Amino acid sequence: MTTALITVDQSAARRQRARSTRSRLSTVVGIALLAIMLFPVYWMVNTSLQPSGNTLNAGLIPWNPSFAGYEQALADQGGNLLTSLIVSIGSVVVCLVIAAPAAYALAQFRYRWISVALLVILIAQMIPGIVIANALYAAYNDLGLLNSVVGLILADASHSIPFAILVLRAFMMGLHPSILEAARVDGAGPVRAFWSIALPIAKNALITAGLFAFLFAWSDFLFALTLTTTEDLRPVTLGIYSYLGTQVSNWSAVMATAVLSSLPAIVLLLVAQRYIAAGAMGGAVK
């Protein structure tokens, strides 16, 4: 009996050591992969702090950091950053104003045409962006919306609305019918039930859809390149593209612009990450 117990204990100890070894190995592999993926970001920040602005002379650590690149980036690209911020926020507002009631209707109403509408939304997601950009260019040229903030907001919102509808509908499908029925018993109509019941419950999904709409608009290059033909109005993505041709000898300014353009997305993702996780998992009634 004693020998059997010793054998069992030894087997358990070996299994524990094997699990511990696998855990350490997984941790090392994870850290190595994370370092490889984040190295371009680190090199971007490192180059932006180089006093010479030359990537060939940059060391792994900027021992004598210089913020001259950031000063030049703000002077040259500050207006473009503001334009991107206005366009992105406007795109989020337009996207949610259209997508939220559409998702609620597709989730709660029972009509035969809903499956057709969902199919159209999925098809809209698969249309290449260059096709939409060319069509918008012809329409904007007739409507006088080229080189305008409104035009860029509508274009970026049109790219985000199908995705936002699908995300919000998946959440609103989980709304318990008893909640909406109780609202109707209290005299609330469909609009009041949507505004007072569905939207507060769907807060996580709204934040998720709004964040992705912001990121879509903030990183947009195709619509900005197609729908702006002058230098009077340029988002930061187009500003960086044109900046590469004039600042090839001063990469610190180029990389500083890239770092500044990355900050809003990083801050939003850090602040809203718990809402994104909850919104992506769908709705739940407590």
Short mmCIF file of C-alpha atoms in Angstrom, two decimals:
data_model
loop_
_atom_site.label_atom_id
_atom_site.label_comp_id
_atom_site.label_asym_id
_atom_site.label_seq_id
_atom_site.Cartn_x
_atom_site.Cartn_y
_atom_site.Cartn_z
CA MET A 1 0.00 0.00 0.00
CA THR A 2 2.81 2.38 0.91
CA THR A 3 4.64 1.60 -2.33
CA ALA A 4 1.47 2.28 -4.32
CA LEU A 5 0.98 5.65 -2.60
CA ILE A 6 4.58 6.64 -3.30
CA THR A 7 4.15 5.70 -6.96
CA VAL A 8 0.96 7.80 -7.20
CA ASP A 9 2.67 10.76 -5.56
CA GLN A 10 5.63 10.49 -7.92
CA SER A 11 3.31 10.35 -10.95
CA ALA A 12 1.41 13.40 -9.72
CA ALA A 13 4.69 15.26 -9.16
CA ARG A 14 5.89 14.40 -12.67
CA ARG A 15 2.61 15.62 -14.17
CA GLN A 16 2.85 18.83 -12.17
CA ARG A 17 6.42 19.41 -13.37
CA ALA A 18 5.35 18.72 -16.97
CA ARG A 19 2.48 21.21 -16.70
CA SER A 20 4.80 23.79 -15.17
CA THR A 21 7.35 23.27 -17.96
CA ARG A 22 4.68 23.63 -20.66
CA SER A 23 3.36 26.76 -18.96
CA ARG A 24 6.83 28.36 -18.87
CA LEU A 25 7.45 27.38 -22.48
CA SER A 26 4.12 28.86 -23.57
CA THR A 27 4.95 32.07 -21.69
CA VAL A 28 8.35 32.36 -23.37
CA VAL A 29 6.87 31.73 -26.83
CA GLY A 30 4.10 34.26 -26.16
CA ILE A 31 6.57 36.92 -25.06
CA ALA A 32 8.76 36.27 -28.11
CA LEU A 33 5.81 36.56 -30.52
CA LEU A 34 4.59 39.72 -28.77
CA ALA A 35 8.06 41.26 -29.00
CA ILE A 36 8.23 40.48 -32.74
CA MET A 37 4.80 42.04 -33.37
CA LEU A 38 5.51 45.15 -31.27
CA PHE A 39 9.03 45.76 -32.57
CA PRO A 40 7.83 47.86 -35.58
CA VAL A 41 5.89 50.06 -33.15
CA TYR A 42 8.94 50.42 -30.93
CA TRP A 43 11.13 51.24 -33.92
CA MET A 44 8.61 53.88 -35.02
CA VAL A 45 8.78 55.56 -31.60
CA ASN A 46 12.55 55.16 -31.48
CA THR A 47 13.01 56.78 -34.89
CA SER A 48 10.70 59.65 -33.99
CA LEU A 49 13.06 60.54 -31.10
CA GLN A 50 16.27 60.47 -33.14
CA PRO A 51 17.92 63.90 -33.36
CA SER A 52 19.37 63.23 -36.82
CA GLY A 53 16.16 61.89 -38.33
CA ASN A 54 18.12 59.17 -40.12
CA THR A 55 16.97 55.60 -39.53
CA LEU A 56 20.36 54.21 -40.61
CA ASN A 57 22.11 55.87 -37.67
CA ALA A 58 19.42 55.04 -35.12
CA GLY A 59 20.38 52.87 -32.18
CA LEU A 60 18.15 50.46 -30.34
CA ILE A 61 17.72 52.97 -27.51
CA PRO A 62 17.45 56.75 -28.05
CA TRP A 63 19.99 57.86 -25.45
CA ASN A 64 19.71 61.50 -26.52
CA PRO A 65 16.04 61.86 -27.47
CA SER A 66 14.91 64.87 -29.44
CA PHE A 67 11.34 66.10 -29.80
CA ALA A 68 12.09 68.21 -32.84
CA GLY A 69 10.32 65.67 -35.04
CA TYR A 70 7.14 66.04 -32.98
CA GLU A 71 7.34 69.82 -33.17
CA GLN A 72 7.65 69.69 -36.94
CA ALA A 73 4.92 67.03 -37.19
CA LEU A 74 2.48 69.16 -35.19
CA ALA A 75 3.34 72.22 -37.25
CA ASP A 76 2.92 70.41 -40.57
CA GLN A 77 0.22 67.86 -39.76
CA GLY A 78 -1.72 69.41 -36.88
CA GLY A 79 -4.51 70.56 -39.19
CA ASN A 80 -4.71 67.12 -40.79
CA LEU A 81 -4.98 65.46 -37.37
CA LEU A 82 -7.84 67.80 -36.47
CA THR A 83 -9.56 67.03 -39.78
CA SER A 84 -9.31 63.29 -39.14
CA LEU A 85 -10.70 63.75 -35.64
CA ILE A 86 -13.71 65.75 -36.89
CA VAL A 87 -14.39 63.30 -39.72
CA SER A 88 -14.07 60.26 -37.43
CA ILE A 89 -16.38 61.63 -34.74
CA GLY A 90 -18.91 62.72 -37.35
CA SER A 91 -18.76 59.30 -38.96
CA VAL A 92 -19.47 57.62 -35.61
CA VAL A 93 -22.51 59.83 -35.03
CA VAL A 94 -23.96 59.22 -38.51
CA CYS A 95 -23.22 55.51 -38.31
CA LEU A 96 -24.93 54.96 -34.96
CA VAL A 97 -27.91 57.17 -35.80
CA ILE A 98 -28.62 54.97 -38.82
CA ALA A 99 -27.38 51.57 -37.63
CA ALA A 100 -29.01 51.44 -34.18
CA PRO A 101 -32.67 51.75 -35.26
CA ALA A 102 -32.01 49.57 -38.32
CA ALA A 103 -30.50 46.83 -36.13
CA TYR A 104 -33.40 47.08 -33.67
CA ALA A 105 -35.94 46.71 -36.47
CA LEU A 106 -34.11 43.76 -38.01
CA ALA A 107 -33.84 42.06 -34.60
CA GLN A 108 -37.31 42.62 -33.15
CA PHE A 109 -39.71 42.87 -36.08
CA ARG A 110 -40.83 39.78 -37.94
CA TYR A 111 -41.25 40.46 -41.64
CA ARG A 112 -40.47 38.37 -44.69
CA TRP A 113 -38.19 40.98 -46.19
CA ILE A 114 -35.78 40.96 -43.21
CA SER A 115 -33.77 38.03 -44.60
CA VAL A 116 -33.46 39.91 -47.88
CA ALA A 117 -32.30 43.03 -46.04
CA LEU A 118 -29.64 41.04 -44.17
CA LEU A 119 -28.44 39.55 -47.44
CA VAL A 120 -28.14 43.04 -48.94
CA ILE A 121 -26.14 44.19 -45.90
CA LEU A 122 -23.76 41.24 -46.24
CA ILE A 123 -23.32 41.95 -49.94
CA ALA A 124 -22.60 45.59 -49.15
CA GLN A 125 -19.79 44.43 -46.87
CA MET A 126 -18.18 42.50 -49.73
CA ILE A 127 -18.17 45.32 -52.31
CA PRO A 128 -14.57 46.49 -52.90
CA GLY A 129 -13.88 49.93 -51.48
CA ILE A 130 -12.49 51.26 -54.76
CA VAL A 131 -15.85 50.58 -56.44
CA ILE A 132 -17.69 52.58 -53.79
CA ALA A 133 -15.09 55.35 -53.93
CA ASN A 134 -15.42 55.73 -57.70
CA ALA A 135 -19.22 55.80 -57.48
CA LEU A 136 -19.08 58.37 -54.69
CA TYR A 137 -16.67 60.52 -56.68
CA ALA A 138 -19.14 60.80 -59.55
CA ALA A 139 -22.03 61.55 -57.18
CA TYR A 140 -20.02 64.02 -55.09
CA ASN A 141 -18.88 65.84 -58.21
CA ASP A 142 -22.53 66.48 -59.11
CA LEU A 143 -23.54 67.37 -55.54
CA GLY A 144 -20.56 69.60 -54.80
CA LEU A 145 -19.34 67.44 -51.90
CA LEU A 146 -15.78 66.92 -53.11
CA ASN A 147 -13.13 68.31 -50.75
CA SER A 148 -15.63 68.67 -47.91
CA VAL A 149 -15.79 67.37 -44.36
CA VAL A 150 -19.43 66.38 -44.85
CA GLY A 151 -18.52 64.29 -47.88
CA LEU A 152 -15.79 62.41 -46.02
CA ILE A 153 -18.10 61.82 -43.03
CA LEU A 154 -20.81 60.34 -45.23
CA ALA A 155 -18.33 58.19 -47.14
CA ASP A 156 -16.68 56.77 -44.01
CA ALA A 157 -20.06 56.23 -42.36
CA SER A 158 -21.29 54.28 -45.38
CA HIS A 159 -18.33 51.95 -44.91
CA SER A 160 -19.11 51.40 -41.20
CA ILE A 161 -22.92 51.17 -41.22
CA PRO A 162 -23.27 47.55 -42.50
CA PHE A 163 -20.78 46.26 -39.92
CA ALA A 164 -22.44 48.26 -37.13
CA ILE A 165 -25.88 46.91 -38.08
CA LEU A 166 -24.64 43.32 -37.88
CA VAL A 167 -22.96 43.89 -34.49
CA LEU A 168 -25.94 45.70 -32.98
CA ARG A 169 -28.47 43.25 -34.38
CA ALA A 170 -26.60 40.30 -32.83
CA PHE A 171 -26.84 42.06 -29.47
CA MET A 172 -30.47 43.15 -29.79
CA MET A 173 -31.52 39.65 -30.78
CA GLY A 174 -30.73 38.76 -27.16
CA LEU A 175 -33.16 41.28 -25.67
CA HIS A 176 -35.72 39.33 -23.67
CA PRO A 177 -39.24 39.77 -25.12
CA SER A 178 -40.70 40.24 -21.62
CA ILE A 179 -38.83 43.53 -21.21
CA LEU A 180 -40.29 45.00 -24.40
CA GLU A 181 -43.72 43.58 -23.61
CA ALA A 182 -43.63 45.26 -20.19
CA ALA A 183 -42.78 48.54 -21.90
CA ARG A 184 -45.72 48.15 -24.27
CA VAL A 185 -48.05 47.35 -21.35
CA ASP A 186 -46.94 50.61 -19.73
CA GLY A 187 -47.97 52.44 -22.89
CA ALA A 188 -44.62 52.79 -24.64
CA GLY A 189 -44.68 52.62 -28.41
CA PRO A 190 -41.95 51.06 -30.60
CA VAL A 191 -39.93 54.28 -30.69
CA ARG A 192 -40.15 54.83 -26.92
CA ALA A 193 -39.26 51.19 -26.23
CA PHE A 194 -36.27 51.49 -28.53
CA TRP A 195 -35.07 54.76 -26.97
CA SER A 196 -35.74 54.00 -23.30
CA ILE A 197 -35.24 50.23 -23.13
CA ALA A 198 -33.17 48.86 -26.02
CA LEU A 199 -30.50 51.56 -26.27
CA PRO A 200 -29.51 51.62 -22.56
CA ILE A 201 -29.28 47.82 -22.47
CA ALA A 202 -27.25 47.79 -25.70
CA LYS A 203 -24.67 50.25 -24.37
CA ASN A 204 -21.77 47.82 -24.74
CA ALA A 205 -22.72 46.99 -28.33
CA LEU A 206 -23.12 50.69 -29.16
CA ILE A 207 -19.65 51.45 -27.80
CA THR A 208 -18.19 48.52 -29.75
CA ALA A 209 -19.84 49.56 -33.02
CA GLY A 210 -18.93 53.21 -32.45
CA LEU A 211 -15.30 52.37 -31.72
CA PHE A 212 -14.92 50.32 -34.88
CA ALA A 213 -16.63 53.07 -36.87
CA PHE A 214 -14.12 55.54 -35.45
CA LEU A 215 -11.19 53.28 -36.31
CA PHE A 216 -12.50 52.72 -39.84
CA ALA A 217 -12.78 56.47 -40.40
CA TRP A 218 -9.51 57.33 -38.67
CA SER A 219 -7.50 54.85 -40.75
CA ASP A 220 -9.29 55.52 -44.03
CA PHE A 221 -7.01 56.25 -46.94
CA LEU A 222 -8.99 55.22 -50.02
CA PHE A 223 -11.91 57.64 -49.61
CA ALA A 224 -9.54 60.43 -48.54
CA LEU A 225 -7.40 59.92 -51.63
CA THR A 226 -10.37 59.69 -54.01
CA LEU A 227 -12.68 62.38 -52.62
CA THR A 228 -10.13 65.12 -51.89
CA THR A 229 -8.37 66.73 -54.82
CA THR A 230 -6.76 69.75 -53.14
CA GLU A 231 -4.44 70.31 -50.21
CA ASP A 232 -6.98 72.46 -48.35
CA LEU A 233 -8.63 69.42 -46.74
CA ARG A 234 -6.60 66.33 -45.92
CA PRO A 235 -7.00 63.65 -43.26
CA VAL A 236 -3.84 62.54 -41.50
CA THR A 237 -3.56 59.31 -43.51
CA LEU A 238 -3.32 61.30 -46.72
CA GLY A 239 -1.05 63.78 -44.98
CA ILE A 240 1.41 61.01 -44.07
CA TYR A 241 1.27 59.71 -47.63
CA SER A 242 2.22 63.10 -49.06
CA TYR A 243 4.68 63.67 -46.21
CA LEU A 244 6.79 60.72 -47.31
CA GLY A 245 7.68 62.49 -50.52
CA THR A 246 8.86 65.69 -48.86
CA GLN A 247 10.50 64.39 -45.68
CA VAL A 248 12.48 61.36 -46.85
CA SER A 249 15.62 62.87 -45.31
CA ASN A 250 13.92 63.55 -41.98
CA TRP A 251 12.26 60.35 -40.88
CA SER A 252 11.85 61.57 -37.30
CA ALA A 253 9.07 63.95 -38.43
CA VAL A 254 7.41 61.19 -40.47
CA MET A 255 7.52 58.72 -37.60
CA ALA A 256 6.41 61.37 -35.11
CA THR A 257 3.34 61.95 -37.28
CA ALA A 258 2.70 58.20 -37.31
CA VAL A 259 3.00 58.05 -33.51
CA LEU A 260 0.61 60.99 -33.06
CA SER A 261 -1.90 59.44 -35.45
CA SER A 262 -1.76 56.18 -33.48
CA LEU A 263 -2.47 57.73 -30.09
CA PRO A 264 -6.27 58.22 -30.42
CA ALA A 265 -6.80 54.61 -31.47
CA ILE A 266 -4.58 53.29 -28.67
CA VAL A 267 -6.30 55.42 -26.02
CA LEU A 268 -9.78 54.44 -27.20
CA LEU A 269 -8.91 50.74 -27.27
CA LEU A 270 -7.46 50.87 -23.76
CA VAL A 271 -10.42 52.78 -22.36
CA ALA A 272 -13.14 50.77 -24.10
CA GLN A 273 -11.64 47.28 -24.09
CA ARG A 274 -14.05 45.91 -21.47
CA TYR A 275 -17.01 47.29 -23.40
CA ILE A 276 -15.66 45.75 -26.60
CA ALA A 277 -15.39 42.34 -24.96
CA ALA A 278 -18.92 42.59 -23.55
CA GLY A 279 -20.34 43.91 -26.82
CA ALA A 280 -18.70 41.23 -28.91
CA MET A 281 -20.09 38.48 -26.66
CA GLY A 282 -23.67 39.61 -27.30
CA GLY A 283 -26.41 40.75 -24.97
CA ALA A 284 -27.58 39.38 -21.68
CA VAL A 285 -30.50 40.27 -19.45
CA LYS A 286 -29.81 40.58 -15.74
#
